[in-house]
Tab-separated table of C-alpha atoms and ligand atoms in Angstrom:
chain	number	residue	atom	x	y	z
D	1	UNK	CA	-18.278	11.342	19.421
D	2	UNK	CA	-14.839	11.539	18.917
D	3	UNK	CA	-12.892	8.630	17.690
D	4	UNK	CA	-10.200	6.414	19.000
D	5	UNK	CA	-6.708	7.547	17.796
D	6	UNK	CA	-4.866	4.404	16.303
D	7	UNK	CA	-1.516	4.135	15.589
D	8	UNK	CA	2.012	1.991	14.368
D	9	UNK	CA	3.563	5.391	13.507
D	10	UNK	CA	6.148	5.305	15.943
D	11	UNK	CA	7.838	1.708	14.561
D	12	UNK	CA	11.091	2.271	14.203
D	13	UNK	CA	12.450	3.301	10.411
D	14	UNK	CA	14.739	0.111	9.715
D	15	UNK	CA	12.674	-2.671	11.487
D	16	UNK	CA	10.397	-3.128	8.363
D	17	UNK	CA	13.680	-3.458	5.857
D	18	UNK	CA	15.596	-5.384	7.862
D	19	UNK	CA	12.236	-7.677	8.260
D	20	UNK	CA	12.213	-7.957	4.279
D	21	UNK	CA	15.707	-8.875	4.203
D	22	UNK	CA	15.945	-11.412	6.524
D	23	UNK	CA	12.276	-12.670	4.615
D	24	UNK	CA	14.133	-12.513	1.604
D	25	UNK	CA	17.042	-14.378	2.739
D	26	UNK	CA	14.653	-16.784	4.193
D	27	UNK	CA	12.620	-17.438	1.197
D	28	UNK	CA	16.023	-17.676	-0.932
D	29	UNK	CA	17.251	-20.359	0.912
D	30	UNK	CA	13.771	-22.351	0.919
D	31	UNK	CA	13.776	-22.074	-2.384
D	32	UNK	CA	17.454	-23.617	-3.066
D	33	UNK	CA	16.949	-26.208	-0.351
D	34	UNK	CA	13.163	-26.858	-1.358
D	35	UNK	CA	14.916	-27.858	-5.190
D	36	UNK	CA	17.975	-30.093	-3.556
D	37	UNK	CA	15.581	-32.108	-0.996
D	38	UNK	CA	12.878	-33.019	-3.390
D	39	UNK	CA	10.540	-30.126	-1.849
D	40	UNK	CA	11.309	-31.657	1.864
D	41	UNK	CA	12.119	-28.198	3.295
D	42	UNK	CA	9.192	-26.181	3.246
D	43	UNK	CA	6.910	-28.991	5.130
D	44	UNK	CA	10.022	-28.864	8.071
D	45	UNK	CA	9.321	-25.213	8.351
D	46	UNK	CA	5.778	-25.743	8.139
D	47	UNK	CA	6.308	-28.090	10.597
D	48	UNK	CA	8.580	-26.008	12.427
D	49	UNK	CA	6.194	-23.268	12.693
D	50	UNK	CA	3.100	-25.597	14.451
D	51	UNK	CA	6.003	-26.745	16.803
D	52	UNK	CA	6.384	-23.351	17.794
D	53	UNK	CA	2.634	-23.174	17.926
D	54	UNK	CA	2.065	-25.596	20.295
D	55	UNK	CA	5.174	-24.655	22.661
D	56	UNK	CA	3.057	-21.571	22.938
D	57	UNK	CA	0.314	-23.115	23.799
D	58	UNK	CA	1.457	-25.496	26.086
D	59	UNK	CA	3.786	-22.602	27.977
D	60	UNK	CA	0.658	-20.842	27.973
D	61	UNK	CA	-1.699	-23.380	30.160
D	62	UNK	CA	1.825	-23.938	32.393
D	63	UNK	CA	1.662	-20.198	33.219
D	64	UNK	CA	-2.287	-20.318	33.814
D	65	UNK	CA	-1.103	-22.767	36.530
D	66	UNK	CA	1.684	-20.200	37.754
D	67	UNK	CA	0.226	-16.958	37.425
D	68	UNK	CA	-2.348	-14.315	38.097
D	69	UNK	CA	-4.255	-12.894	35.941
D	70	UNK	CA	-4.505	-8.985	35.986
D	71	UNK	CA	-7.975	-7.934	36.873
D	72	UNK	CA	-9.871	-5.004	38.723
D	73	UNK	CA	-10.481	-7.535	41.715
D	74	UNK	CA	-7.450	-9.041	42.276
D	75	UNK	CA	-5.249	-6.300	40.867
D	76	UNK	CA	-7.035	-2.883	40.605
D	77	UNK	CA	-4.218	-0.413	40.951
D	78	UNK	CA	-2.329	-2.096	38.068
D	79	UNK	CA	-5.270	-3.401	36.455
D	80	UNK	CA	-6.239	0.693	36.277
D	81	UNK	CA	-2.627	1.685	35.485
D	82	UNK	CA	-2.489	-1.226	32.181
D	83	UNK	CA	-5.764	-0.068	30.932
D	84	UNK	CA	-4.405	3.692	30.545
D	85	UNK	CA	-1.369	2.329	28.294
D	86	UNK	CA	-4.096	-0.182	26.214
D	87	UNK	CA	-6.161	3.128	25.962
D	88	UNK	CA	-3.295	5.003	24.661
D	89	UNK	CA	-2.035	2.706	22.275
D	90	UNK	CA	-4.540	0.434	21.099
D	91	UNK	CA	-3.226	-3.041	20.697
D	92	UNK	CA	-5.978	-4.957	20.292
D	93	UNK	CA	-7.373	-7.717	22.296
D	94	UNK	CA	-4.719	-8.441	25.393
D	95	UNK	CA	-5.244	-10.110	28.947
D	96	UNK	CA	-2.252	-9.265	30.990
D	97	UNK	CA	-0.834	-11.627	33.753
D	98	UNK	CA	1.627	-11.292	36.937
D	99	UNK	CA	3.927	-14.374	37.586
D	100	UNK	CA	5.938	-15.014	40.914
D	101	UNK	CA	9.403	-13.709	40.068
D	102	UNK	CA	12.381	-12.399	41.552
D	103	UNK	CA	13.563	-11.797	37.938
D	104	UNK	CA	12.811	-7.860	36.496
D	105	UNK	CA	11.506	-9.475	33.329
D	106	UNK	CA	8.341	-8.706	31.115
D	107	UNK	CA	7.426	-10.753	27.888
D	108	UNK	CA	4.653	-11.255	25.680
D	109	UNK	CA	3.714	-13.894	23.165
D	110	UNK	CA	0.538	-15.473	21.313
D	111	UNK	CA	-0.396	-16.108	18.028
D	112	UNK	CA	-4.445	-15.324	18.365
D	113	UNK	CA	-6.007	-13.175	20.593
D	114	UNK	CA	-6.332	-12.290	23.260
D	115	UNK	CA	-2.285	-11.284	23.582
D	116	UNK	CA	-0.459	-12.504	27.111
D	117	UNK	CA	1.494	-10.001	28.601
D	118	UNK	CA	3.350	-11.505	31.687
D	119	UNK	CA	4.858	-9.137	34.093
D	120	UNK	CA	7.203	-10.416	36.627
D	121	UNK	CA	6.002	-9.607	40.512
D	122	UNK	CA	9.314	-8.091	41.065
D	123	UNK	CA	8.879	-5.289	38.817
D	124	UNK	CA	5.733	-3.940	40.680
D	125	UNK	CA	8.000	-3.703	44.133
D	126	UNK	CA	10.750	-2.187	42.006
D	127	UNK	CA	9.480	0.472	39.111
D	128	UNK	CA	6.921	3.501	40.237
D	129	UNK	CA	4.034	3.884	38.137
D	130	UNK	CA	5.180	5.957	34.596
D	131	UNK	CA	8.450	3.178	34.846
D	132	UNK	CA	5.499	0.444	35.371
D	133	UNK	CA	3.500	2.125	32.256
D	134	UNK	CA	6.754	2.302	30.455
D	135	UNK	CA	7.321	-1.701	30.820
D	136	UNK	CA	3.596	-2.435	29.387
D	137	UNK	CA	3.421	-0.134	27.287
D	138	UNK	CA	6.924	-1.674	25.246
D	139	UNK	CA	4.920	-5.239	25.731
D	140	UNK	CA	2.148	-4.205	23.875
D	141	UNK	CA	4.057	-2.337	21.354
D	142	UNK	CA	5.462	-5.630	20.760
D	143	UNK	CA	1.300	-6.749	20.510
D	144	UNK	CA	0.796	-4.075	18.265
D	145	UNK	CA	2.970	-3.701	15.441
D	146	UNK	CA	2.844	-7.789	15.326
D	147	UNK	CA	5.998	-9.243	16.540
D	148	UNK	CA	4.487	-11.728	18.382
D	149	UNK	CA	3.558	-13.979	15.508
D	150	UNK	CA	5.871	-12.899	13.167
D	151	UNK	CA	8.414	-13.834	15.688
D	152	UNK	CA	7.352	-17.254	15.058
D	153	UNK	CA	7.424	-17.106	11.689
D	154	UNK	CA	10.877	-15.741	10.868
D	155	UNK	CA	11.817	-18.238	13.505
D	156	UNK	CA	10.179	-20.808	11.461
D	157	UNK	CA	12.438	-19.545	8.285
D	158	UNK	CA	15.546	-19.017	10.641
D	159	UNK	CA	15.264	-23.036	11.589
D	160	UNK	CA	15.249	-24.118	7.835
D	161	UNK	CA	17.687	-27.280	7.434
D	162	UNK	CA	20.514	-26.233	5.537
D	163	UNK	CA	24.280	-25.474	5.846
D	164	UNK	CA	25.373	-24.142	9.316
D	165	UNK	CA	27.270	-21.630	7.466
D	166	UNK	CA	23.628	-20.213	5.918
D	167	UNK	CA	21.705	-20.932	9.307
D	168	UNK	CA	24.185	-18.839	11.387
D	169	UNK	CA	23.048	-15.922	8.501
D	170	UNK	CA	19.541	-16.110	9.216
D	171	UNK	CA	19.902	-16.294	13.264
D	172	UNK	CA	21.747	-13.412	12.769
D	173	UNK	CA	19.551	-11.790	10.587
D	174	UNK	CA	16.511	-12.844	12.805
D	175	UNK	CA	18.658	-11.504	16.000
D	176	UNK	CA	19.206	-8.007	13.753
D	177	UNK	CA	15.288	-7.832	13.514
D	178	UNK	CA	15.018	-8.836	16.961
D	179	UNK	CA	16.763	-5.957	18.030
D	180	UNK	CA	15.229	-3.278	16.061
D	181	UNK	CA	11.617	-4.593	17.205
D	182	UNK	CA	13.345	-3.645	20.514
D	183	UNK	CA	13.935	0.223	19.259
D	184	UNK	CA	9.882	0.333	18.125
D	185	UNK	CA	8.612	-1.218	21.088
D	186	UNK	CA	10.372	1.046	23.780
D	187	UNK	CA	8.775	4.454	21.824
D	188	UNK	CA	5.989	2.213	22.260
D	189	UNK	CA	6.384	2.283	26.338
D	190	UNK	CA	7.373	6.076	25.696
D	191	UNK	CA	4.233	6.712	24.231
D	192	UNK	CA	2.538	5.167	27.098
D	193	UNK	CA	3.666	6.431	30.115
D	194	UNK	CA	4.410	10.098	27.973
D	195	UNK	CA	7.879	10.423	30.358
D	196	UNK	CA	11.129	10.421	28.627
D	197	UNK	CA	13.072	10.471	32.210
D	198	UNK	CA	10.815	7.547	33.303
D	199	UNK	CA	11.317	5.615	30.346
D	200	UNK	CA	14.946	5.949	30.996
D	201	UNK	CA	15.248	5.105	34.603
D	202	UNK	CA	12.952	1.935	34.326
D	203	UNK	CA	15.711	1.142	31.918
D	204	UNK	CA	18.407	1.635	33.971
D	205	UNK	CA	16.645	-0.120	37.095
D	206	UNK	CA	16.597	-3.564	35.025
D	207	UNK	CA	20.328	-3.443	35.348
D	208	UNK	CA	20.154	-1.946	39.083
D	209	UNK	CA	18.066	-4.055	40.633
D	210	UNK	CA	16.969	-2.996	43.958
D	211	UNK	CA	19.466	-0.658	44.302
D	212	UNK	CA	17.919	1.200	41.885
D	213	UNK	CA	15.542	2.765	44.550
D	214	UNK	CA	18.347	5.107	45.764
D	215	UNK	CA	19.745	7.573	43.319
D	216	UNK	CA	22.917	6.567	44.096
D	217	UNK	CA	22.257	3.000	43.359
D	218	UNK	CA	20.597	4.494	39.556
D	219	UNK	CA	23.846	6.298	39.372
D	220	UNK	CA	26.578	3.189	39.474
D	221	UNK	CA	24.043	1.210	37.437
D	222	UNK	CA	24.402	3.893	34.728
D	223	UNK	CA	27.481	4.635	34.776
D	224	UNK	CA	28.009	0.579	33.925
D	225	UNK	CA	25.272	0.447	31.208
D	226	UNK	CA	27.439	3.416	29.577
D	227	UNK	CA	30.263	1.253	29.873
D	228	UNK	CA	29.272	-1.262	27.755
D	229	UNK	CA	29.412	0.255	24.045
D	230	UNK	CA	33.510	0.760	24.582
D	231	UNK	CA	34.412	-2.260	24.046
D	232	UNK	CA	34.610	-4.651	21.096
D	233	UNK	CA	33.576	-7.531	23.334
D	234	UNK	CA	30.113	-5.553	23.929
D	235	UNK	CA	29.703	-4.572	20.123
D	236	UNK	CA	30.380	-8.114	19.478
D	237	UNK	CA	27.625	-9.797	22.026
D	238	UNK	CA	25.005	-7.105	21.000
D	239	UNK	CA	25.377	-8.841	17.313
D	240	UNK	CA	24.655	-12.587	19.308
D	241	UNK	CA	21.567	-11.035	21.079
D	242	UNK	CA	18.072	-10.340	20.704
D	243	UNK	CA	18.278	-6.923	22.234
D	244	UNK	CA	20.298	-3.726	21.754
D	245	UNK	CA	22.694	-3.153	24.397
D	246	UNK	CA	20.702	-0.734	26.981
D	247	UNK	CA	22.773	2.641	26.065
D	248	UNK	CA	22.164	2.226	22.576
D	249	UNK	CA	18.059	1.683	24.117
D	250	UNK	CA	18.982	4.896	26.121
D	251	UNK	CA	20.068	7.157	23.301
D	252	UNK	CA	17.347	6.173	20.827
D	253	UNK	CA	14.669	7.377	23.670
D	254	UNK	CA	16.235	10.113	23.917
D	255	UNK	CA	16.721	11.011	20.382
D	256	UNK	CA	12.651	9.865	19.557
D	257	UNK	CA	11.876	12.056	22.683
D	258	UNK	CA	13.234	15.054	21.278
D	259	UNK	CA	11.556	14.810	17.995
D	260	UNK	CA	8.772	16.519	16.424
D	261	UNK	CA	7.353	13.442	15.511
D	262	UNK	CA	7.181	11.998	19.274
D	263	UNK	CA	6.089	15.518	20.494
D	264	UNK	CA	2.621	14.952	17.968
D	265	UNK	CA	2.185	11.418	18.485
D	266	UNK	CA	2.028	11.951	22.213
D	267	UNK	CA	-0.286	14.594	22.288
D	268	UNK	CA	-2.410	12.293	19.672
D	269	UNK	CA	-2.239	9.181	22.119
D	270	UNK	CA	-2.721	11.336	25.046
D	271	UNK	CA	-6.102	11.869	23.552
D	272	UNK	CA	-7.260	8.653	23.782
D	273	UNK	CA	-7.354	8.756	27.725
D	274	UNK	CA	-9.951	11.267	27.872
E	301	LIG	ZN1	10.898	-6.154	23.982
């Protein structure tokens, strides 16, 4: 029988160094802070981190309340559709869930297993199917390649009481991570929905909205998300968030889809569907 093809090959070069560095950082200034507060420090991060724990859980049971989960019977067309990008990339244990939403948002969080992926309902009236594949299949990059828990603990390092001066560092540095987890989870949704032009335009649609069903509506909202790197204003609030701005997103497809590494990987995933 032939075996299931596994992969994290497609993380994205920097995300592991920046990781260390903003560890390292971390670490450094638990260290220094542990020695001036009398070894106070590391039991507030500790302490930090089962905070975050148990916001988790508790957003967790609120969204149980909220939400459907994704199943054959109540969903089978997307409950078919997520299976194909689970069989492609192999994230490990994941239940997937659809909550009420007029927002085009998709997240995913959990520190054990299974995984929640939430998809917002708005996305299934706006994206086709690849755009839809491309969506989960960037959540559950995030599953795979771990960023779900150690979101929470760089967090947990990031929220170490110190100077504001040194905090603002780490956010940043945390925020710089943030973003390249971005860059590895979107070859992640490439991967899964093995469309470089779908990829793109379930991108652009997140800034279109429901215009984005008409081409010219796709247009406009492209021709704004290419806007955005020409300004220092945009280079400046790309630094203050947690994702890349979307034409930076864009060209990185682009430039993974034309390589020979993508063109191997894919035909490796593809594989795993048959
Ligand atoms: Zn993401």
């Amino acid at each position: 029988m032939r075996g299931v093809f596994d992969t994290d090959e497609y993380r994205y070069p920097q995300e592991q160094v920046v990781l260390a560095l903003t560890l390292l950082a971390g670490l450094a200034v638990l260290v220094v802070t542990a020695a001036v507060t009398f070894c106070i420090s590391p039991v507030f991060v500790l302490l930090f981190i089962l905070l975050a724990y148990l916001a988790t859980r508790s957003h967790h049971q609120a969204l149980m309340r909220a939400a459907y989960p994704v199943t054959p019977q109540s969903a089978p067309g997307l409950a078919q559709l997520a299976e194909q990008c689970v069989a492609r990339l192999q994230p490990g244990p994941v239940q997937m869930y659809v909550v009420r939403s007029e927002r085009l948002n998709a997240y995913t969080f959990g520190l054990e297993n299974p995984k929640v992926v939430v998809l917002y309902s708005a996305l299934l009236e706006l994206m086709d199917a690849d755009e839809l594949r491309f969506i989960i299949g960037h959540e559950l990059g995030h599953v795979r390649l771990g960023h779900t828990w150690l979101n929470s603990l760089v967090g947990g390092l990031a929220g170490i009481p110190s100077s504001s001066v040194v905090n603002a560092i780490l956010t940043m540095a945390l925020l710089w991570w943030n973003r390249m987890c971005e860059f590895s989870a979107d070859r992640a949704g490439l991967l899964a929905c093995g469309r470089p032009e779908k990829a793109i335009t379930a991108l652009v649609k997140l800034v279109a909205g429901p215009a984005g069903r008409t081409r010219a509506g796709l247009e406009m909202a492209y021709r704004q998300i290419d806007a955005e790197d020409d300004t220092w204003m945009g280079s400046l609030g790309e630094a203050l968030s947690s994702h890349p701005m979307l034409i930076r997103r864009i060209n990185e497809l682009r430039r993974y889809a034309a390589s020979p590494q993508y063109q191997r990987l894919q035909a490796l995933v593809d594989q795993n569907l048959a």
